[in-house]
CSV table of C-alpha atoms in Angstrom, one decimal:
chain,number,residue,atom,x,y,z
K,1,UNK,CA,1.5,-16.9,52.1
K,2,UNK,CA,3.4,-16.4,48.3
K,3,UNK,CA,1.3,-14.0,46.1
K,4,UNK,CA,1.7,-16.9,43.3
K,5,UNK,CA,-0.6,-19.4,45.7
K,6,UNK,CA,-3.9,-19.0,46.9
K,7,UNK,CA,-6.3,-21.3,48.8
K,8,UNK,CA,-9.4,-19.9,50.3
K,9,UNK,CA,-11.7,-22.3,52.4
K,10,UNK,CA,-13.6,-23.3,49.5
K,11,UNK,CA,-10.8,-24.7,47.6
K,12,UNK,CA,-9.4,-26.1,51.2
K,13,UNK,CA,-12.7,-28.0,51.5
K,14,UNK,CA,-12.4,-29.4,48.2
K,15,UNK,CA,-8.4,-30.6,48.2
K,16,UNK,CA,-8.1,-27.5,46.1
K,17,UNK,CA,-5.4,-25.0,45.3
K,18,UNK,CA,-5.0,-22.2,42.8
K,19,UNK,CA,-2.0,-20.6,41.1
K,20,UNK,CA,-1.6,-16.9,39.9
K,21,UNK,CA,-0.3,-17.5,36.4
K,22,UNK,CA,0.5,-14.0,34.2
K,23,UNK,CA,-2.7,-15.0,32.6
K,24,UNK,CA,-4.6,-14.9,35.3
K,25,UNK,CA,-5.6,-17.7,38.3
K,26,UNK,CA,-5.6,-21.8,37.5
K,27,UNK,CA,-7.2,-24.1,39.8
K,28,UNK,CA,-5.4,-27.6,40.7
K,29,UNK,CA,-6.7,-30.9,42.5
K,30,UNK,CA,-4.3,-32.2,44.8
K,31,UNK,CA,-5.7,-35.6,44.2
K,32,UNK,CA,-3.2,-37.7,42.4
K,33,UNK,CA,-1.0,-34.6,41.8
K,34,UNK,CA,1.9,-35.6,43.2
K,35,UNK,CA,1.9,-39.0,41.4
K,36,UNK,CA,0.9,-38.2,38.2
K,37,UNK,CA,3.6,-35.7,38.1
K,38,UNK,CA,6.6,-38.0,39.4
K,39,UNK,CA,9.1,-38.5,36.9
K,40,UNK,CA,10.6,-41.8,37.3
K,41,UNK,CA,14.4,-42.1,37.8
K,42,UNK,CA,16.1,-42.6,34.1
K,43,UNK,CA,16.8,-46.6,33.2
K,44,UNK,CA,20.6,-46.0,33.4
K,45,UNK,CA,20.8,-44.8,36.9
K,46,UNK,CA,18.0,-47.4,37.7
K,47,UNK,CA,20.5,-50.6,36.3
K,48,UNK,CA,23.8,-48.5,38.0
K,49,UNK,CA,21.5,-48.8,41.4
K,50,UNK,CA,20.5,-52.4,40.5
K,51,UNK,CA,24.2,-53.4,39.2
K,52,UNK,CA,25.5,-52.3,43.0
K,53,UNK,CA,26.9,-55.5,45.2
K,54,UNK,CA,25.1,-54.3,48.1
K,55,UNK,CA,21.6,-55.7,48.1
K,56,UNK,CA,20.3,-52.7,50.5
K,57,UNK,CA,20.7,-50.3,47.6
K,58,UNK,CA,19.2,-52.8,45.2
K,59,UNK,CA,16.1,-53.5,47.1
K,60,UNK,CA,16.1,-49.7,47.3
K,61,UNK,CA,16.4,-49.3,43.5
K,62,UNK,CA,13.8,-51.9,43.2
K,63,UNK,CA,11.6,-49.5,45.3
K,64,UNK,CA,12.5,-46.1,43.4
K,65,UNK,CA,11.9,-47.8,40.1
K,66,UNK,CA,8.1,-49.0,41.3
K,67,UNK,CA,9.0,-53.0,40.2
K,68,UNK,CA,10.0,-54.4,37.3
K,69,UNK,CA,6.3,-55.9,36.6
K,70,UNK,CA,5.5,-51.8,35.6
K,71,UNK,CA,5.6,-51.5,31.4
K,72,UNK,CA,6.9,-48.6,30.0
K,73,UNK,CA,3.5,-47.4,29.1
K,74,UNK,CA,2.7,-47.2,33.5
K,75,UNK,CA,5.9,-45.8,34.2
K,76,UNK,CA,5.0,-42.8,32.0
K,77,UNK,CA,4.1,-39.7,33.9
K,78,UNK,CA,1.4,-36.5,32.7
K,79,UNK,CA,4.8,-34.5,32.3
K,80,UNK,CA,6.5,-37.7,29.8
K,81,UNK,CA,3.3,-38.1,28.0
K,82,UNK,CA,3.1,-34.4,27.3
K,83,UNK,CA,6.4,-34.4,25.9
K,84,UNK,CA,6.0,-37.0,23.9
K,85,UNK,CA,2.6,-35.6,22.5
K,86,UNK,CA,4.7,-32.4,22.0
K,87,UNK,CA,7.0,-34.0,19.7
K,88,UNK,CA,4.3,-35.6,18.1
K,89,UNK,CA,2.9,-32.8,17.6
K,90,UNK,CA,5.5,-30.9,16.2
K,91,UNK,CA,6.6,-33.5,14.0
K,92,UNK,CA,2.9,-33.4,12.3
K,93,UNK,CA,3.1,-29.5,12.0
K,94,UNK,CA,6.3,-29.5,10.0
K,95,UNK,CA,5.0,-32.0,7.2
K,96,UNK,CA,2.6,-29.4,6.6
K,97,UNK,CA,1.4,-25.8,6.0
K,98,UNK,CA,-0.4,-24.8,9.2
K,99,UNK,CA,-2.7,-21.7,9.3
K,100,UNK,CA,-3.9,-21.0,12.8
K,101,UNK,CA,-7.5,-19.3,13.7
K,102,UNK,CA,-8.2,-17.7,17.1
K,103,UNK,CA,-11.6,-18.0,18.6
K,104,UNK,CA,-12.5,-15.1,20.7
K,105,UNK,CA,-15.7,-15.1,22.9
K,106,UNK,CA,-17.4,-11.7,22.1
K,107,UNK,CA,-19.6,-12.0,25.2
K,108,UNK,CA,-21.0,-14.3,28.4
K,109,UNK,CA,-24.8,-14.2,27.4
K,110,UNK,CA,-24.3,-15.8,23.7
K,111,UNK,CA,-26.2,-12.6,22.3
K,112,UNK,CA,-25.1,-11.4,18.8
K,113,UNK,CA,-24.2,-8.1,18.4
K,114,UNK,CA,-22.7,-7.3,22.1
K,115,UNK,CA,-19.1,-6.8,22.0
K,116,UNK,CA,-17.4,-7.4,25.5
K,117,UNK,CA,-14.0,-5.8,25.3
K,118,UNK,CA,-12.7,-6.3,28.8
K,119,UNK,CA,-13.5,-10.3,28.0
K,120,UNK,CA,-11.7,-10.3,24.9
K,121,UNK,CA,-9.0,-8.9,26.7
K,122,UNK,CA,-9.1,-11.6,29.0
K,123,UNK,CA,-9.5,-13.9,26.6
K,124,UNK,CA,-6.4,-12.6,25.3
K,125,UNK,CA,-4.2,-12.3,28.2
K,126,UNK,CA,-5.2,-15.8,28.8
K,127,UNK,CA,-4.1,-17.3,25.4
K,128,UNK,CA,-1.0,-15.8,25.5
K,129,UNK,CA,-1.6,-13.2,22.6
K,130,UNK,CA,-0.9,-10.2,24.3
K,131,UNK,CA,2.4,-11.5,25.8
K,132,UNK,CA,3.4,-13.5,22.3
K,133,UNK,CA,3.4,-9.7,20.9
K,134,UNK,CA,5.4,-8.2,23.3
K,135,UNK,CA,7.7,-10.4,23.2
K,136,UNK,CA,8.2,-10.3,19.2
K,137,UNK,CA,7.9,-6.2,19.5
K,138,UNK,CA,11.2,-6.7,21.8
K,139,UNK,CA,13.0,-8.5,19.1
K,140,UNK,CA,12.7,-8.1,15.3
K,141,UNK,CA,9.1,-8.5,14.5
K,142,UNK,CA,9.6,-8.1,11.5
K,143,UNK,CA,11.5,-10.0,8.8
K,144,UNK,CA,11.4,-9.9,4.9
K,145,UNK,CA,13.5,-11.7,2.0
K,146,UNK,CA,16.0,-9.7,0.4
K,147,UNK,CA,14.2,-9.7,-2.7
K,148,UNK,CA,11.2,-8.9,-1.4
K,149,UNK,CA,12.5,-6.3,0.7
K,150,UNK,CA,14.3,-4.6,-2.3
K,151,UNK,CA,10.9,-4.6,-3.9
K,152,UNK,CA,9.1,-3.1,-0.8
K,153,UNK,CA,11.2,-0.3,-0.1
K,154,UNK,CA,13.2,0.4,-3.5
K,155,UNK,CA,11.3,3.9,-3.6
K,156,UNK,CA,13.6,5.1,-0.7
K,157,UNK,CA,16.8,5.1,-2.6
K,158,UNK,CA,16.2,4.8,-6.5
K,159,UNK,CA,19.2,6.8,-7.4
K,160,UNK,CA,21.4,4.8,-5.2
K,161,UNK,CA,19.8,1.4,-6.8
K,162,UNK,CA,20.6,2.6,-10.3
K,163,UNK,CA,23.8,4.0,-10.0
K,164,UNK,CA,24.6,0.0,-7.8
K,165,UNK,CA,22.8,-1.7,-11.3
K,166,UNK,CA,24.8,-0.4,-13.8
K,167,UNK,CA,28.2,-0.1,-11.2
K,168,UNK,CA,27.2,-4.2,-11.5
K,169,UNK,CA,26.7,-4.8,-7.9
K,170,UNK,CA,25.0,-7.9,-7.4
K,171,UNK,CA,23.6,-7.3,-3.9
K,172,UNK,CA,21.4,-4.2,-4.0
K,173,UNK,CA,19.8,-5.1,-1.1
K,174,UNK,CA,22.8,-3.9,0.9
K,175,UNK,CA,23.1,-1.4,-0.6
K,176,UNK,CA,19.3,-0.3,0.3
K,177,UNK,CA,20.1,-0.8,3.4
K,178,UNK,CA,22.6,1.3,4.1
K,179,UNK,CA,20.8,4.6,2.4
K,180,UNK,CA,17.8,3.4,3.9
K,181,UNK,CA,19.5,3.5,7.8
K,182,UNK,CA,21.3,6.6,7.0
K,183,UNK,CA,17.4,8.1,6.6
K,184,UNK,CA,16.4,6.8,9.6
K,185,UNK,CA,18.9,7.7,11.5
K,186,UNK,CA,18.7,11.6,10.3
K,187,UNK,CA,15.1,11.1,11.1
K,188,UNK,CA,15.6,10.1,14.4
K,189,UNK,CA,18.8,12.4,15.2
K,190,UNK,CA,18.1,15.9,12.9
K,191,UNK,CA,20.5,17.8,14.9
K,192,UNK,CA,23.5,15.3,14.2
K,193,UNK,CA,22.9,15.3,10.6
K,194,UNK,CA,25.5,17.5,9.0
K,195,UNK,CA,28.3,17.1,11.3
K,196,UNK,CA,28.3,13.3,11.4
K,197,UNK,CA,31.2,12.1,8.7
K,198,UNK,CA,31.2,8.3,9.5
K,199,UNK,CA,28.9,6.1,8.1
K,200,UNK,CA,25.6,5.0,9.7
K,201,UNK,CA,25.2,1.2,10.2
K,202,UNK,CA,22.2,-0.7,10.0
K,203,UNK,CA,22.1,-2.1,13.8
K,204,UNK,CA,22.1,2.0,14.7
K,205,UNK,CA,18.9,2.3,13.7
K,206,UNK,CA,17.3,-1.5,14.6
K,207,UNK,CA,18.3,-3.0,11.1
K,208,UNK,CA,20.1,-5.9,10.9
K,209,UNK,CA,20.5,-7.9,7.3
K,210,UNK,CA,21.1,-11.4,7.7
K,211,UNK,CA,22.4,-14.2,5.0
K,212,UNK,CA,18.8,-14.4,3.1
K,213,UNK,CA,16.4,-12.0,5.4
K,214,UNK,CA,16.4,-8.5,6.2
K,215,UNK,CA,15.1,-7.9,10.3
K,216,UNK,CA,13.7,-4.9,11.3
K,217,UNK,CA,12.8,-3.4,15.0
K,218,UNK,CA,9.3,-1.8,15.5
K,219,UNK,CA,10.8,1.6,15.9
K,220,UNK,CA,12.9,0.8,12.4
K,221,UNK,CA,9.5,-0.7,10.7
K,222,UNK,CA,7.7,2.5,11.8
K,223,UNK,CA,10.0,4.6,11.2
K,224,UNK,CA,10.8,3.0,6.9
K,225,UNK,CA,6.8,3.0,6.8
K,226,UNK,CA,6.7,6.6,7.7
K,227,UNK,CA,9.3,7.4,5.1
K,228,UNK,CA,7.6,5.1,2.2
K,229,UNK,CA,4.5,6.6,2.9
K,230,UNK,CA,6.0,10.1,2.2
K,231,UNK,CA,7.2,8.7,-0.9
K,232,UNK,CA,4.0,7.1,-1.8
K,233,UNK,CA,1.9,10.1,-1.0
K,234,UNK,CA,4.4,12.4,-2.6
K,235,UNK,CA,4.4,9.9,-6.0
K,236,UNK,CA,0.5,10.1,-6.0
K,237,UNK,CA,0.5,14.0,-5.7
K,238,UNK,CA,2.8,14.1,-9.2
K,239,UNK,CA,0.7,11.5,-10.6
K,240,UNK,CA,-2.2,13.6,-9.6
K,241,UNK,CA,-0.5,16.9,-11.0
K,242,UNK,CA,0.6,15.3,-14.2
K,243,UNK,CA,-3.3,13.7,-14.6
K,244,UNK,CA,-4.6,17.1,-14.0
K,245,UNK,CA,-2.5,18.8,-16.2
K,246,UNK,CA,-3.2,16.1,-19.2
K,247,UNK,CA,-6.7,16.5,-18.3
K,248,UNK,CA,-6.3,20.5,-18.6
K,249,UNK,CA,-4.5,20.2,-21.6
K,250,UNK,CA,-7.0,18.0,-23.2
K,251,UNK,CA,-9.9,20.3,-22.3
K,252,UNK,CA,-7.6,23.4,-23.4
K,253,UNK,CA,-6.7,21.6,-26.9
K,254,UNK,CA,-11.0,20.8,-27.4
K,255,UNK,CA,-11.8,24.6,-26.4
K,256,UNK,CA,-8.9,25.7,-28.9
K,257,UNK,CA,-10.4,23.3,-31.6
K,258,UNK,CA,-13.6,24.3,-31.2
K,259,UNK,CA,-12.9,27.9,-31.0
K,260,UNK,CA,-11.1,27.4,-34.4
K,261,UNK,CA,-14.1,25.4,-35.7
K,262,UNK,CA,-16.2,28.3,-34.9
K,263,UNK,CA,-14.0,30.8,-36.5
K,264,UNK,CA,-13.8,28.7,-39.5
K,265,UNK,CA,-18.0,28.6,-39.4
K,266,UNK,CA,-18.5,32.3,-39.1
K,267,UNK,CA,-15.5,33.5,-41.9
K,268,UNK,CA,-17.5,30.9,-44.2
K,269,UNK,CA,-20.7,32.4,-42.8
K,270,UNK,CA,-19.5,35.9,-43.3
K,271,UNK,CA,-17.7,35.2,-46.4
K,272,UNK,CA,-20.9,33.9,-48.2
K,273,UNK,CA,-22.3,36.6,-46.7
K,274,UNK,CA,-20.1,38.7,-48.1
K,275,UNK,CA,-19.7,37.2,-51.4
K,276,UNK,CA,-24.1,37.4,-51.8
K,277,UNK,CA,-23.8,41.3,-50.7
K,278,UNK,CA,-21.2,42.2,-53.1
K,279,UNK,CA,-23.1,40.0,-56.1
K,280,UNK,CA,-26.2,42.3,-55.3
K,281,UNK,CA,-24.1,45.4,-55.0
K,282,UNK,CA,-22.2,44.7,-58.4
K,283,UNK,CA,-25.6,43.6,-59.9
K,284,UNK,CA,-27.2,46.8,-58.9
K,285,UNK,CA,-24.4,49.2,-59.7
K,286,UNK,CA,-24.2,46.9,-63.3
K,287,UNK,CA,-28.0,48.2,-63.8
K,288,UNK,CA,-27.9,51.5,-62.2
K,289,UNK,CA,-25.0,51.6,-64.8
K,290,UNK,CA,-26.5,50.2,-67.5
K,291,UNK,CA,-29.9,52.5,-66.9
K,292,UNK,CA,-27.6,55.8,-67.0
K,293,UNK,CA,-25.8,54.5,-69.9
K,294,UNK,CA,-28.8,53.5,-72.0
K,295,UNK,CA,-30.3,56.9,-71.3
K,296,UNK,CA,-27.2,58.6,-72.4
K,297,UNK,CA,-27.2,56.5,-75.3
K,298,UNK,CA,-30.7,57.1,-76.2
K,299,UNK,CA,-30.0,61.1,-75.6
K,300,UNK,CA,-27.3,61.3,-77.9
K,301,UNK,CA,-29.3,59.3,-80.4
K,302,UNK,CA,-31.6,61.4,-80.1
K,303,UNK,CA,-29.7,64.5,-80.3
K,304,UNK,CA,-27.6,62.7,-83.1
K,305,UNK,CA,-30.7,62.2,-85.2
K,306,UNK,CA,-32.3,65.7,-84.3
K,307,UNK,CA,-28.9,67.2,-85.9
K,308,UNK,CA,-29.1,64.6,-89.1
K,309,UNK,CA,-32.8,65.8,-89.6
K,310,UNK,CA,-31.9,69.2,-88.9
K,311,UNK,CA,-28.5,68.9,-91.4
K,312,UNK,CA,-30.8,67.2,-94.1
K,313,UNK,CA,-33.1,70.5,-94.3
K,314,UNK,CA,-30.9,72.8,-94.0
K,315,UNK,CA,-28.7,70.9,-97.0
K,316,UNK,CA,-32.3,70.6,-99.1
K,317,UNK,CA,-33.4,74.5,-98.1
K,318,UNK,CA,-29.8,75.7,-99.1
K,319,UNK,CA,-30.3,73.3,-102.4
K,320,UNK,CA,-33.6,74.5,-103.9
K,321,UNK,CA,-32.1,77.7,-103.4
């Protein structure tokens, strides 16, 4: 009748039972169960019950114990061996560097290509997985060195880190966090902001800084992702602005040097231009000139020797007179 047991005819029939785990329902055989899951009484309470003066309770101890012709190897139960596996088990584990690969079943029909998402669910509700994260979402999921917390999340509270370095505080990872939880928690509570005088501590916000780890909430996690992501996209729009602008400048500087270049090719363009023109103008004034000189040289000769000719017989006329 307890909603954790069920045992329908079928599993009657068979010496069956089945169990409703949180993972869902485990069938057990009642064959053997009960003895391979008695734990033997401890070997001190078995030699205090075999040490007694009355020989009823040492015939009884000799009963409870199952004789002492058992070894320790029968006396072991499933539960013992288990243990003992455990510790095995966890003793191999530590000697190394374990990396752990979960199998998921994508489907029933062993097709490729057919994804099954309430079986993987299953699958996942049955391994644990499900409830492994809820369980570390409830605590502090997430955990990083101080060092490498600094370098994660420095972005946040770069003044605050410089004016620490060259104070000559040695532990700027505190000091991160508190500018980093004072953030958060003006995130979280906007309308607080300006009237709150004391300071904010880190376990306000789901921060807590331990000896050689920093541990953050989900809520905290999310909300310093948020707030490095604003920083990061912020940082990539000035990169962005200052690549544009150099790219703008450069273009600008190659129109402006080739608009000089061009202005130095047409003034040597139009100054040889020039330079032929006013050649042939000087050349043709210089002959224009020299034609209206010559011509007013040659009338003047002319004139000159027409007067010398015309002096000469007048002078011999006048002397034969």
């Amino acid at each position: 009748s307890h909603t954790r047991f069920q045992a329908d005819f079928l599993q009657v029939g068979a010496l069956h039972f089945g169990v409703n785990h949180y993972a869902g329902t485990v069938d057990y055989d009642t064959k053997g169960f009960v003895q391979k899951n008695k734990d033997d009484l401890p070997r001190e309470a078995s030699d205090l019950l075999m040490s007694s003066s009355s020989a009823f309770v040492r015939e009884l101890a000799n009963i409870v114990s199952g004789g002492s012709a058992r070894t320790a190897k029968q006396k072991q139960t499933v539960g013992s061996q288990f243990t003992l596996q455990l510790k095995e088990l966890r003793k191999r584990i530590d000697l190394t560097s374990p990396h752990y690969v979960r199998c998921l079943k994508p489907n029933a029909e062993l097709v490729p290509d057919c994804y099954d998402s309430s079986m993987i669910v299953d699958q996942l509700r049955c391994a644990g997985v499900l409830e492994a994260v809820r369980v570390s979402r409830v605590g502090f999921p997430q955990r990083y060195a101080h060092s490498l917390f600094v370098l994660r999340y420095r972005t946040l509270a770069l003044k605050e880190l410089q004016v620490a370095s060259r104070k000559g505080a040695r532990n700027l990872c505190s000091v991160l966090v508190k500018t980093i939880a004072e953030q958060v928690w003006a995130m979280e509570h906007p309308q607080y902001t300006e009237s709150r005088k004391e300071p904010v501590d880190g376990s306000m916000v789901g921060i807590q800084m331990g000896k050689t780890k920093v541990f953050l909430r989900s809520r905290a996690f999310q909300q310093l992702e948020s707030l490095r992501n604003a920083k990061m996209i912020d940082a990539a729009i000035l990169v962005q602005s200052r690549m544009r602008v150099f790219i703008a400048r450069s273009i600008y500087i190659c129109v402006c040097s080739s608009i000089k270049l061009q202005t130095a090719a047409r003034l040597f363009v139009a100054r040889s231009s020039y330079q032929r023109m006013r050649l042939s103008v000087l050349f043709a004034q210089s002959r224009i000139r020299q034609k209206k000189a010559t011509k007013v040289v040659h009338d003047r000769r002319c004139r000159l020797l027409v007067a010398l000719w015309s002096q000469k017989r007048y002078q011999g006329i006048t002397g034969r007179i």
